[in-house]
């Protein structure tokens, strides 16, 4: 019997607590009670304090509809619950649903972030806020603006939708929508993404971004495109364009960008296709290599010359090619633009190329060297030389023509006079000879996205 009484007492106590929690209590300097359309109204003026459970509201004036359990709040309205504080000039509070809302400009603070918007709803039971129109969120190091934003206080999670812009000291992110997990420091962004790094004149666009701040790692997919602008000696824009299926960025000490699958690169007279490239920003080093699953090795073009090799290292200086190293199955093919199918060719185990002012100056080929070079006298064709050796050094003149070829280690050269060559050029190819016709062009990579270059320039120039 004692147990039965105890249960009844417990149920009654819970109901009383629930009812107490649902009651809105109002205090102020003066109070007027009245009936309007059969509903009980109390109007409170001066130093108004309204409480309901853990919710506390202060303002200059409140009109409390007791019948409906709702209140209209006027002047210097401050709503608090635990660490959450909301400021506005005109607001409304529903004691049944425990929802406060305002359309008169709202400021929200939870101890970590500041949020401002023209309109806001706050759901006290869920500790969830919904903001729309002119939304601005200030975190410790970044500022986010958007059309709408939902903030979950317990999870420290923000979902922004519509014209999202995030600025911090390093970059600006634009996106259609974004999810940010503040505690985990993880950000996801979706659709029409643009990441602009003004200090490096860099823009990356795509349709999905994942950023893991604690791991210094970001990944962008959905037709990612990279644009990097530099200025040449003639004050002309020199633009690096990269496309791929996926781009990854590591912000650690190596500061590297990895482009994967269907990678296409264009910069001036330089172009490349491959499936795996790494760009080390700090060291200005570009590395491409053939993976086990790749059908063809990386291909590069510089002016009228094609380079192929299983691994290719390119060292840059002041954003210009300084050195190139091609390892394993390396070959170089240069086309003479004046004559059909007259390709200078050389292959070997390893090829090192030295550039000067973006011009090929010297080439060193090591191991199993094979070469075919067409000869000219006073600009007229004069047969070709077919050679083999263990090592070869080729020097180029100012016009990028072969100036001198030297062979070392069992050199062997055969000369073919012009009468044996003309019309039979296709018979003179090395075993590794292949012409790749899919050289990417800048216009194709940008594909109607030239406006991104102007947008990057505007940000870089502070417009």
Short mmCIF file of C-alpha atoms in Angstrom, two decimals:
data_model
loop_
_atom_site.label_atom_id
_atom_site.label_comp_id
_atom_site.label_asym_id
_atom_site.label_seq_id
_atom_site.Cartn_x
_atom_site.Cartn_y
_atom_site.Cartn_z
CA UNK A 1 0.00 0.00 0.00
CA UNK A 2 2.89 2.37 0.84
CA UNK A 3 4.34 1.73 -2.58
CA UNK A 4 0.98 2.61 -4.23
CA UNK A 5 0.82 5.93 -2.34
CA UNK A 6 4.43 6.66 -3.23
CA UNK A 7 3.73 6.15 -6.98
CA UNK A 8 0.64 8.38 -6.81
CA UNK A 9 2.67 11.02 -4.96
CA UNK A 10 5.45 10.76 -7.54
CA UNK A 11 3.04 11.17 -10.50
CA UNK A 12 1.36 14.17 -8.84
CA UNK A 13 4.78 15.73 -8.12
CA UNK A 14 5.91 15.27 -11.74
CA UNK A 15 2.69 16.84 -13.01
CA UNK A 16 3.13 19.78 -10.66
CA UNK A 17 6.72 20.28 -11.83
CA UNK A 18 5.58 20.04 -15.47
CA UNK A 19 2.82 22.55 -14.86
CA UNK A 20 5.22 24.84 -12.97
CA UNK A 21 7.64 24.63 -15.89
CA UNK A 22 4.84 25.62 -18.29
CA UNK A 23 3.75 28.70 -16.35
CA UNK A 24 4.86 32.12 -17.56
CA UNK A 25 5.56 34.45 -14.68
CA UNK A 26 5.73 38.17 -15.34
CA UNK A 27 6.97 41.01 -13.15
CA UNK A 28 7.29 44.72 -13.86
CA UNK A 29 6.90 48.22 -12.53
CA UNK A 30 3.18 48.28 -13.36
CA UNK A 31 0.60 45.78 -14.55
CA UNK A 32 -2.84 46.20 -16.14
CA UNK A 33 -5.21 43.25 -16.55
CA UNK A 34 -8.11 43.18 -18.99
CA UNK A 35 -10.34 40.99 -21.15
CA UNK A 36 -10.31 41.25 -24.94
CA UNK A 37 -12.67 39.04 -26.93
CA UNK A 38 -12.99 36.78 -23.93
CA UNK A 39 -9.24 36.32 -23.56
CA UNK A 40 -7.33 37.33 -20.42
CA UNK A 41 -4.61 39.89 -21.16
CA UNK A 42 -2.10 41.48 -18.84
CA UNK A 43 0.02 44.42 -19.95
CA UNK A 44 3.24 44.98 -18.02
CA UNK A 45 5.33 48.17 -18.16
CA UNK A 46 8.83 49.01 -16.94
CA UNK A 47 11.65 46.62 -16.02
CA UNK A 48 9.68 43.63 -17.23
CA UNK A 49 10.98 40.21 -16.19
CA UNK A 50 9.28 37.17 -17.69
CA UNK A 51 10.29 33.61 -16.79
CA UNK A 52 9.27 30.13 -17.80
CA UNK A 53 11.42 27.29 -16.52
CA UNK A 54 15.02 28.04 -17.52
CA UNK A 55 13.90 30.76 -19.97
CA UNK A 56 14.20 34.37 -18.81
CA UNK A 57 13.10 37.42 -20.78
CA UNK A 58 13.61 41.06 -19.88
CA UNK A 59 12.23 44.05 -21.80
CA UNK A 60 10.60 47.46 -21.39
CA UNK A 61 7.04 46.32 -22.07
CA UNK A 62 5.20 43.01 -22.44
CA UNK A 63 1.67 42.10 -23.43
CA UNK A 64 0.91 38.64 -22.07
CA UNK A 65 -2.11 36.77 -23.44
CA UNK A 66 -2.76 34.45 -20.49
CA UNK A 67 -5.45 32.52 -22.34
CA UNK A 68 -3.15 31.59 -25.24
CA UNK A 69 0.05 31.61 -23.15
CA UNK A 70 1.86 33.88 -25.58
CA UNK A 71 3.58 37.25 -25.12
CA UNK A 72 4.49 40.23 -27.25
CA UNK A 73 7.76 41.91 -26.16
CA UNK A 74 8.83 45.53 -26.69
CA UNK A 75 12.02 47.51 -26.22
CA UNK A 76 15.50 46.23 -25.35
CA UNK A 77 14.36 42.62 -25.34
CA UNK A 78 16.90 40.18 -23.88
CA UNK A 79 16.12 36.46 -23.89
CA UNK A 80 18.40 34.06 -22.00
CA UNK A 81 18.63 30.33 -21.39
CA UNK A 82 21.78 28.88 -19.83
CA UNK A 83 24.71 30.33 -21.85
CA UNK A 84 22.47 31.55 -24.70
CA UNK A 85 21.56 35.22 -24.99
CA UNK A 86 19.35 36.76 -27.67
CA UNK A 87 18.91 40.52 -28.18
CA UNK A 88 16.20 42.28 -30.22
CA UNK A 89 13.92 45.34 -30.09
CA UNK A 90 10.63 43.60 -30.80
CA UNK A 91 9.92 39.92 -30.21
CA UNK A 92 7.33 37.30 -29.53
CA UNK A 93 7.31 34.34 -27.17
CA UNK A 94 5.04 31.28 -27.21
CA UNK A 95 4.91 29.63 -23.78
CA UNK A 96 3.27 26.48 -25.15
CA UNK A 97 5.85 25.68 -27.82
CA UNK A 98 8.69 27.57 -26.08
CA UNK A 99 9.57 29.32 -29.31
CA UNK A 100 10.74 32.94 -29.47
CA UNK A 101 10.89 34.87 -32.71
CA UNK A 102 11.64 38.31 -34.01
CA UNK A 103 11.60 40.10 -37.35
CA UNK A 104 13.24 43.27 -36.12
CA UNK A 105 16.91 42.37 -36.14
CA UNK A 106 18.42 39.78 -33.81
CA UNK A 107 21.76 39.23 -32.13
CA UNK A 108 22.58 35.77 -30.72
CA UNK A 109 25.50 34.77 -28.48
CA UNK A 110 26.17 31.37 -26.91
CA UNK A 111 29.58 32.01 -25.37
CA UNK A 112 31.46 31.04 -28.54
CA UNK A 113 29.84 32.62 -31.58
CA UNK A 114 28.03 35.85 -32.42
CA UNK A 115 25.13 35.64 -34.88
CA UNK A 116 23.21 38.52 -36.37
CA UNK A 117 20.23 38.44 -38.72
CA UNK A 118 17.15 40.40 -39.61
CA UNK A 119 14.80 37.55 -38.64
CA UNK A 120 15.11 34.65 -36.22
CA UNK A 121 13.24 31.80 -34.56
CA UNK A 122 14.62 30.13 -31.44
CA UNK A 123 13.37 26.74 -30.24
CA UNK A 124 14.25 26.52 -26.53
CA UNK A 125 13.43 22.82 -26.00
CA UNK A 126 15.65 21.83 -28.95
CA UNK A 127 18.19 24.59 -28.35
CA UNK A 128 17.97 25.30 -32.06
CA UNK A 129 17.96 28.67 -33.81
CA UNK A 130 16.85 29.53 -37.35
CA UNK A 131 18.01 32.81 -38.89
CA UNK A 132 17.16 34.31 -42.28
CA UNK A 133 17.93 37.45 -44.26
CA UNK A 134 21.27 39.23 -43.82
CA UNK A 135 22.70 36.48 -41.65
CA UNK A 136 26.20 37.04 -40.28
CA UNK A 137 28.09 34.61 -38.02
CA UNK A 138 31.35 35.64 -36.31
CA UNK A 139 33.51 32.81 -35.03
CA UNK A 140 36.92 33.21 -33.42
CA UNK A 141 38.80 33.41 -36.73
CA UNK A 142 36.17 33.56 -39.47
CA UNK A 143 33.08 35.44 -40.63
CA UNK A 144 30.21 33.68 -42.40
CA UNK A 145 27.40 35.43 -44.27
CA UNK A 146 24.43 33.67 -45.85
CA UNK A 147 20.72 33.87 -46.67
CA UNK A 148 19.59 31.37 -44.00
CA UNK A 149 21.29 29.58 -41.15
CA UNK A 150 20.19 26.92 -38.68
CA UNK A 151 22.29 26.61 -35.54
CA UNK A 152 22.16 23.64 -33.16
CA UNK A 153 23.60 24.83 -29.86
CA UNK A 154 24.06 21.41 -28.21
CA UNK A 155 26.01 20.12 -31.23
CA UNK A 156 27.72 23.40 -32.10
CA UNK A 157 26.57 22.72 -35.63
CA UNK A 158 25.67 25.35 -38.25
CA UNK A 159 23.86 24.73 -41.56
CA UNK A 160 23.97 27.69 -43.96
CA UNK A 161 21.96 27.79 -47.20
CA UNK A 162 22.05 30.39 -49.98
CA UNK A 163 24.91 32.69 -51.06
CA UNK A 164 27.28 31.38 -48.41
CA UNK A 165 30.55 33.29 -47.98
CA UNK A 166 33.18 32.41 -45.38
CA UNK A 167 36.18 34.69 -44.85
CA UNK A 168 39.21 34.16 -42.66
CA UNK A 169 42.77 35.39 -42.72
CA UNK A 170 43.86 32.85 -45.34
CA UNK A 171 41.00 32.37 -47.79
CA UNK A 172 37.46 33.14 -48.91
CA UNK A 173 34.97 30.32 -49.55
CA UNK A 174 31.82 30.76 -51.65
CA UNK A 175 29.16 28.02 -51.82
CA UNK A 176 25.44 27.40 -52.25
CA UNK A 177 25.30 25.64 -48.87
CA UNK A 178 27.62 24.70 -46.03
CA UNK A 179 27.66 22.59 -42.87
CA UNK A 180 30.13 23.47 -40.12
CA UNK A 181 30.83 21.35 -37.02
CA UNK A 182 32.54 23.77 -34.69
CA UNK A 183 33.83 21.30 -32.08
CA UNK A 184 35.26 18.89 -34.63
CA UNK A 185 36.42 21.76 -36.89
CA UNK A 186 34.98 20.01 -39.92
CA UNK A 187 33.30 21.85 -42.81
CA UNK A 188 31.31 20.51 -45.76
CA UNK A 189 30.29 22.81 -48.62
CA UNK A 190 28.12 22.06 -51.63
CA UNK A 191 27.50 23.42 -55.17
CA UNK A 192 29.18 26.33 -56.95
CA UNK A 193 32.13 26.30 -54.57
CA UNK A 194 34.94 28.79 -55.01
CA UNK A 195 37.93 28.95 -52.69
CA UNK A 196 40.10 32.02 -53.19
CA UNK A 197 43.55 32.36 -51.64
CA UNK A 198 44.52 36.01 -52.34
CA UNK A 199 48.08 35.73 -51.02
CA UNK A 200 48.89 33.03 -53.60
CA UNK A 201 46.67 34.41 -56.42
CA UNK A 202 44.86 31.07 -56.32
CA UNK A 203 41.25 30.00 -56.96
CA UNK A 204 39.80 26.48 -56.76
CA UNK A 205 36.22 25.75 -57.81
CA UNK A 206 34.11 22.58 -57.57
CA UNK A 207 30.82 21.20 -56.33
CA UNK A 208 31.72 19.52 -53.03
CA UNK A 209 34.26 20.49 -50.39
CA UNK A 210 35.31 18.58 -47.29
CA UNK A 211 37.65 20.39 -44.91
CA UNK A 212 39.16 18.70 -41.84
CA UNK A 213 40.91 21.55 -40.07
CA UNK A 214 42.57 19.45 -37.35
CA UNK A 215 44.11 17.19 -39.97
CA UNK A 216 45.22 20.09 -42.22
CA UNK A 217 43.41 18.31 -45.03
CA UNK A 218 40.81 19.39 -47.61
CA UNK A 219 39.24 17.55 -50.53
CA UNK A 220 37.23 19.02 -53.40
CA UNK A 221 35.29 17.02 -55.99
CA UNK A 222 32.66 17.72 -58.65
CA UNK A 223 34.70 18.96 -61.61
CA UNK A 224 37.36 20.77 -59.59
CA UNK A 225 39.22 23.56 -61.38
CA UNK A 226 42.35 25.37 -60.17
CA UNK A 227 43.42 28.79 -61.45
CA UNK A 228 46.67 30.44 -60.39
CA UNK A 229 47.64 33.83 -61.76
CA UNK A 230 51.18 35.11 -62.02
CA UNK A 231 52.67 38.03 -63.89
CA UNK A 232 55.28 37.65 -66.61
CA UNK A 233 58.23 39.97 -67.22
CA UNK A 234 56.13 41.84 -69.80
CA UNK A 235 53.47 42.42 -67.12
CA UNK A 236 51.19 40.00 -68.91
CA UNK A 237 49.08 37.54 -66.95
CA UNK A 238 50.50 34.03 -66.82
CA UNK A 239 47.72 31.66 -65.79
CA UNK A 240 48.05 28.09 -64.54
CA UNK A 241 44.90 26.01 -65.13
CA UNK A 242 44.41 22.50 -63.65
CA UNK A 243 41.34 20.25 -63.87
CA UNK A 244 40.85 16.77 -62.41
CA UNK A 245 38.18 14.55 -60.89
CA UNK A 246 39.51 15.17 -57.37
CA UNK A 247 41.84 17.63 -55.72
CA UNK A 248 43.29 17.24 -52.23
CA UNK A 249 45.19 19.87 -50.25
CA UNK A 250 47.46 19.30 -47.27
CA UNK A 251 48.18 22.43 -45.27
CA UNK A 252 50.99 20.86 -43.24
CA UNK A 253 54.68 21.70 -43.62
CA UNK A 254 54.74 20.21 -47.15
CA UNK A 255 51.82 22.39 -48.34
CA UNK A 256 50.97 20.15 -51.24
CA UNK A 257 48.08 19.93 -53.67
CA UNK A 258 47.24 16.54 -55.22
CA UNK A 259 45.19 16.24 -58.42
CA UNK A 260 43.81 12.77 -59.20
CA UNK A 261 42.22 11.15 -62.24
CA UNK A 262 41.91 12.79 -65.67
CA UNK A 263 44.33 15.53 -64.66
CA UNK A 264 44.81 18.27 -67.25
CA UNK A 265 47.27 21.12 -66.83
CA UNK A 266 47.83 24.18 -69.04
CA UNK A 267 50.14 27.11 -68.56
CA UNK A 268 51.23 29.14 -71.55
CA UNK A 269 53.11 26.81 -73.91
CA UNK A 270 53.15 24.08 -71.25
CA UNK A 271 50.44 21.41 -71.01
CA UNK A 272 50.04 17.96 -69.47
CA UNK A 273 47.65 15.04 -69.10
CA UNK A 274 48.09 12.42 -66.38
CA UNK A 275 46.18 10.72 -63.61
CA UNK A 276 48.22 11.74 -60.59
CA UNK A 277 50.03 15.02 -59.97
CA UNK A 278 51.38 16.60 -56.81
CA UNK A 279 52.24 20.28 -56.60
CA UNK A 280 54.45 21.32 -53.66
CA UNK A 281 53.69 25.01 -53.25
CA UNK A 282 56.57 25.82 -50.92
CA UNK A 283 59.23 24.07 -53.01
CA UNK A 284 57.65 24.89 -56.40
CA UNK A 285 57.88 21.26 -57.44
CA UNK A 286 55.40 19.45 -59.72
CA UNK A 287 55.46 15.66 -59.72
CA UNK A 288 53.46 13.27 -61.92
CA UNK A 289 53.64 9.50 -62.09
CA UNK A 290 51.96 6.50 -63.70
CA UNK A 291 49.98 4.41 -61.25
CA UNK A 292 49.54 0.62 -61.62
CA UNK A 293 45.99 1.06 -62.93
CA UNK A 294 46.88 3.76 -65.48
CA UNK A 295 46.99 2.77 -69.16
CA UNK A 296 49.30 5.57 -70.29
CA UNK A 297 52.16 7.38 -68.61
CA UNK A 298 52.09 11.14 -67.90
CA UNK A 299 52.39 13.24 -71.07
CA UNK A 300 53.74 16.79 -71.15
CA UNK A 301 54.02 19.32 -73.90
CA UNK A 302 56.23 22.39 -73.99
CA UNK A 303 55.89 24.43 -77.15
CA UNK A 304 56.12 21.87 -80.01
CA UNK A 305 57.76 19.11 -77.93
CA UNK A 306 56.07 16.11 -76.32
CA UNK A 307 57.52 14.39 -73.20
CA UNK A 308 56.46 10.98 -71.86
CA UNK A 309 57.74 9.03 -68.86
CA UNK A 310 56.51 6.89 -65.97
CA UNK A 311 57.54 9.60 -63.48
CA UNK A 312 58.14 13.26 -64.22
CA UNK A 313 59.53 15.87 -61.85
CA UNK A 314 59.36 19.54 -62.75
CA UNK A 315 61.23 22.11 -60.70
CA UNK A 316 59.98 25.68 -60.97
CA UNK A 317 61.70 28.91 -60.17
CA UNK A 318 59.73 32.14 -60.06
CA UNK A 319 56.84 30.09 -61.49
CA UNK A 320 58.87 29.10 -64.57
CA UNK A 321 60.19 25.67 -65.50
CA UNK A 322 63.80 25.38 -64.39
CA UNK A 323 64.45 21.62 -64.54
CA UNK A 324 62.57 18.54 -65.67
CA UNK A 325 63.46 14.94 -64.88
CA UNK A 326 61.77 12.03 -66.70
CA UNK A 327 62.34 8.55 -65.32
CA UNK A 328 61.58 5.12 -66.81
CA UNK A 329 60.33 4.70 -70.38
CA UNK A 330 61.31 8.29 -71.08
CA UNK A 331 60.94 9.80 -74.52
CA UNK A 332 60.94 13.21 -76.18
CA UNK A 333 59.39 13.96 -79.56
CA UNK A 334 59.66 17.35 -81.28
CA UNK A 335 57.71 18.21 -84.42
CA UNK A 336 59.10 20.36 -87.20
CA UNK A 337 56.16 22.60 -88.05
CA UNK A 338 57.35 23.16 -91.63
CA UNK A 339 57.43 19.52 -92.70
CA UNK A 340 54.89 16.74 -92.36
CA UNK A 341 55.77 13.93 -89.99
CA UNK A 342 59.33 15.06 -89.35
CA UNK A 343 59.73 14.35 -85.66
CA UNK A 344 63.02 14.53 -83.80
CA UNK A 345 62.91 11.65 -81.32
CA UNK A 346 64.99 10.43 -78.41
CA UNK A 347 64.37 7.81 -75.75
CA UNK A 348 66.27 6.43 -72.77
CA UNK A 349 66.03 5.26 -69.20
CA UNK A 350 66.30 8.74 -67.77
CA UNK A 351 66.11 12.22 -69.28
CA UNK A 352 67.11 15.47 -67.58
CA UNK A 353 66.17 18.79 -69.15
CA UNK A 354 67.52 22.21 -68.20
CA UNK A 355 65.50 25.31 -69.09
CA UNK A 356 66.44 28.98 -69.24
CA UNK A 357 63.82 31.73 -69.53
CA UNK A 358 61.20 29.08 -70.26
CA UNK A 359 63.32 27.80 -73.17
CA UNK A 360 64.86 24.33 -73.37
CA UNK A 361 68.60 24.81 -73.16
CA UNK A 362 70.13 21.38 -72.53
CA UNK A 363 68.99 17.75 -72.48
CA UNK A 364 70.84 14.79 -70.95
CA UNK A 365 69.69 11.25 -71.74
CA UNK A 366 71.06 8.30 -69.79
CA UNK A 367 70.80 4.55 -70.46
CA UNK A 368 69.79 2.77 -73.68
CA UNK A 369 69.77 5.99 -75.67
CA UNK A 370 68.08 5.85 -79.07
CA UNK A 371 67.56 8.92 -81.24
CA UNK A 372 66.44 10.12 -84.65
CA UNK A 373 67.25 13.68 -85.66
CA UNK A 374 66.41 15.34 -88.94
CA UNK A 375 69.14 17.42 -90.46
CA UNK A 376 68.83 20.73 -92.32
CA UNK A 377 71.24 22.82 -94.36
CA UNK A 378 70.38 26.46 -95.00
CA UNK A 379 66.85 25.66 -93.85
CA UNK A 380 66.44 22.85 -96.36
CA UNK A 381 66.01 19.19 -95.30
CA UNK A 382 69.16 17.14 -95.57
CA UNK A 383 68.35 13.63 -94.40
CA UNK A 384 68.49 12.33 -90.84
CA UNK A 385 70.81 10.73 -88.29
CA UNK A 386 69.78 7.61 -86.39
CA UNK A 387 71.95 6.98 -83.30
CA UNK A 388 72.38 4.85 -80.21
CA UNK A 389 74.62 5.21 -77.15
CA UNK A 390 74.71 4.90 -73.39
CA UNK A 391 74.49 8.64 -72.85
CA UNK A 392 73.66 11.68 -74.91
CA UNK A 393 73.79 15.45 -74.40
CA UNK A 394 71.81 17.76 -76.68
CA UNK A 395 72.25 21.53 -76.76
CA UNK A 396 69.60 23.87 -78.17
CA UNK A 397 69.94 27.31 -79.77
CA UNK A 398 67.87 30.46 -79.10
CA UNK A 399 65.26 29.31 -81.64
CA UNK A 400 64.83 26.02 -79.77
CA UNK A 401 66.56 24.13 -82.60
CA UNK A 402 69.07 21.37 -81.95
CA UNK A 403 72.49 23.00 -82.00
CA UNK A 404 74.72 20.10 -81.05
CA UNK A 405 74.29 16.42 -80.22
CA UNK A 406 76.96 14.44 -78.35
CA UNK A 407 76.92 10.69 -77.69
CA UNK A 408 78.94 8.76 -75.10
CA UNK A 409 79.39 5.04 -74.43
CA UNK A 410 79.50 2.85 -77.54
CA UNK A 411 78.05 5.51 -79.80
CA UNK A 412 76.73 4.40 -83.18
CA UNK A 413 75.28 6.76 -85.79
CA UNK A 414 73.80 6.06 -89.20
CA UNK A 415 73.20 8.82 -91.74
CA UNK A 416 70.25 8.61 -94.13
CA UNK A 417 70.47 11.05 -97.10
CA UNK A 418 67.43 13.08 -98.02
CA UNK A 419 66.61 10.95 -101.08
CA UNK A 420 66.06 7.96 -98.73
CA UNK A 421 63.95 10.00 -96.30
CA UNK A 422 61.61 12.22 -98.28
CA UNK A 423 58.13 10.67 -98.40
CA UNK A 424 59.20 7.84 -96.12
CA UNK A 425 59.28 9.74 -92.84
CA UNK A 426 56.85 7.33 -91.13
CA UNK A 427 59.42 4.56 -91.50
CA UNK A 428 61.79 6.42 -89.22
CA UNK A 429 60.37 6.08 -85.73
CA UNK A 430 61.73 4.74 -82.45
CA UNK A 431 60.06 1.72 -80.75
CA UNK A 432 58.59 4.07 -78.16
CA UNK A 433 57.24 6.51 -80.74
CA UNK A 434 53.69 7.65 -80.05
CA UNK A 435 51.92 10.94 -80.71
CA UNK A 436 49.26 11.90 -78.18
CA UNK A 437 46.69 14.15 -79.83
CA UNK A 438 44.72 15.10 -76.72
CA UNK A 439 46.83 18.09 -75.72
CA UNK A 440 44.57 20.19 -73.46
CA UNK A 441 43.81 23.78 -74.34
CA UNK A 442 43.15 26.62 -71.90
CA UNK A 443 39.77 27.44 -73.50
CA UNK A 444 38.58 23.85 -73.08
CA UNK A 445 39.59 23.69 -69.43
CA UNK A 446 37.90 26.96 -68.56
CA UNK A 447 34.84 25.98 -70.63
CA UNK A 448 32.87 29.18 -70.07
CA UNK A 449 34.42 29.92 -66.68
CA UNK A 450 36.57 32.87 -67.69
CA UNK A 451 34.64 34.95 -65.17
CA UNK A 452 36.52 33.08 -62.42
CA UNK A 453 39.76 34.73 -63.55
CA UNK A 454 38.15 38.17 -63.25
CA UNK A 455 36.72 37.28 -59.84
CA UNK A 456 40.15 36.14 -58.65
CA UNK A 457 41.72 39.34 -59.96
CA UNK A 458 39.08 41.44 -58.16
CA UNK A 459 39.83 39.75 -54.84
CA UNK A 460 43.60 39.93 -55.33
CA UNK A 461 43.31 43.65 -56.18
CA UNK A 462 41.07 44.24 -53.16
CA UNK A 463 37.94 45.14 -55.12
#
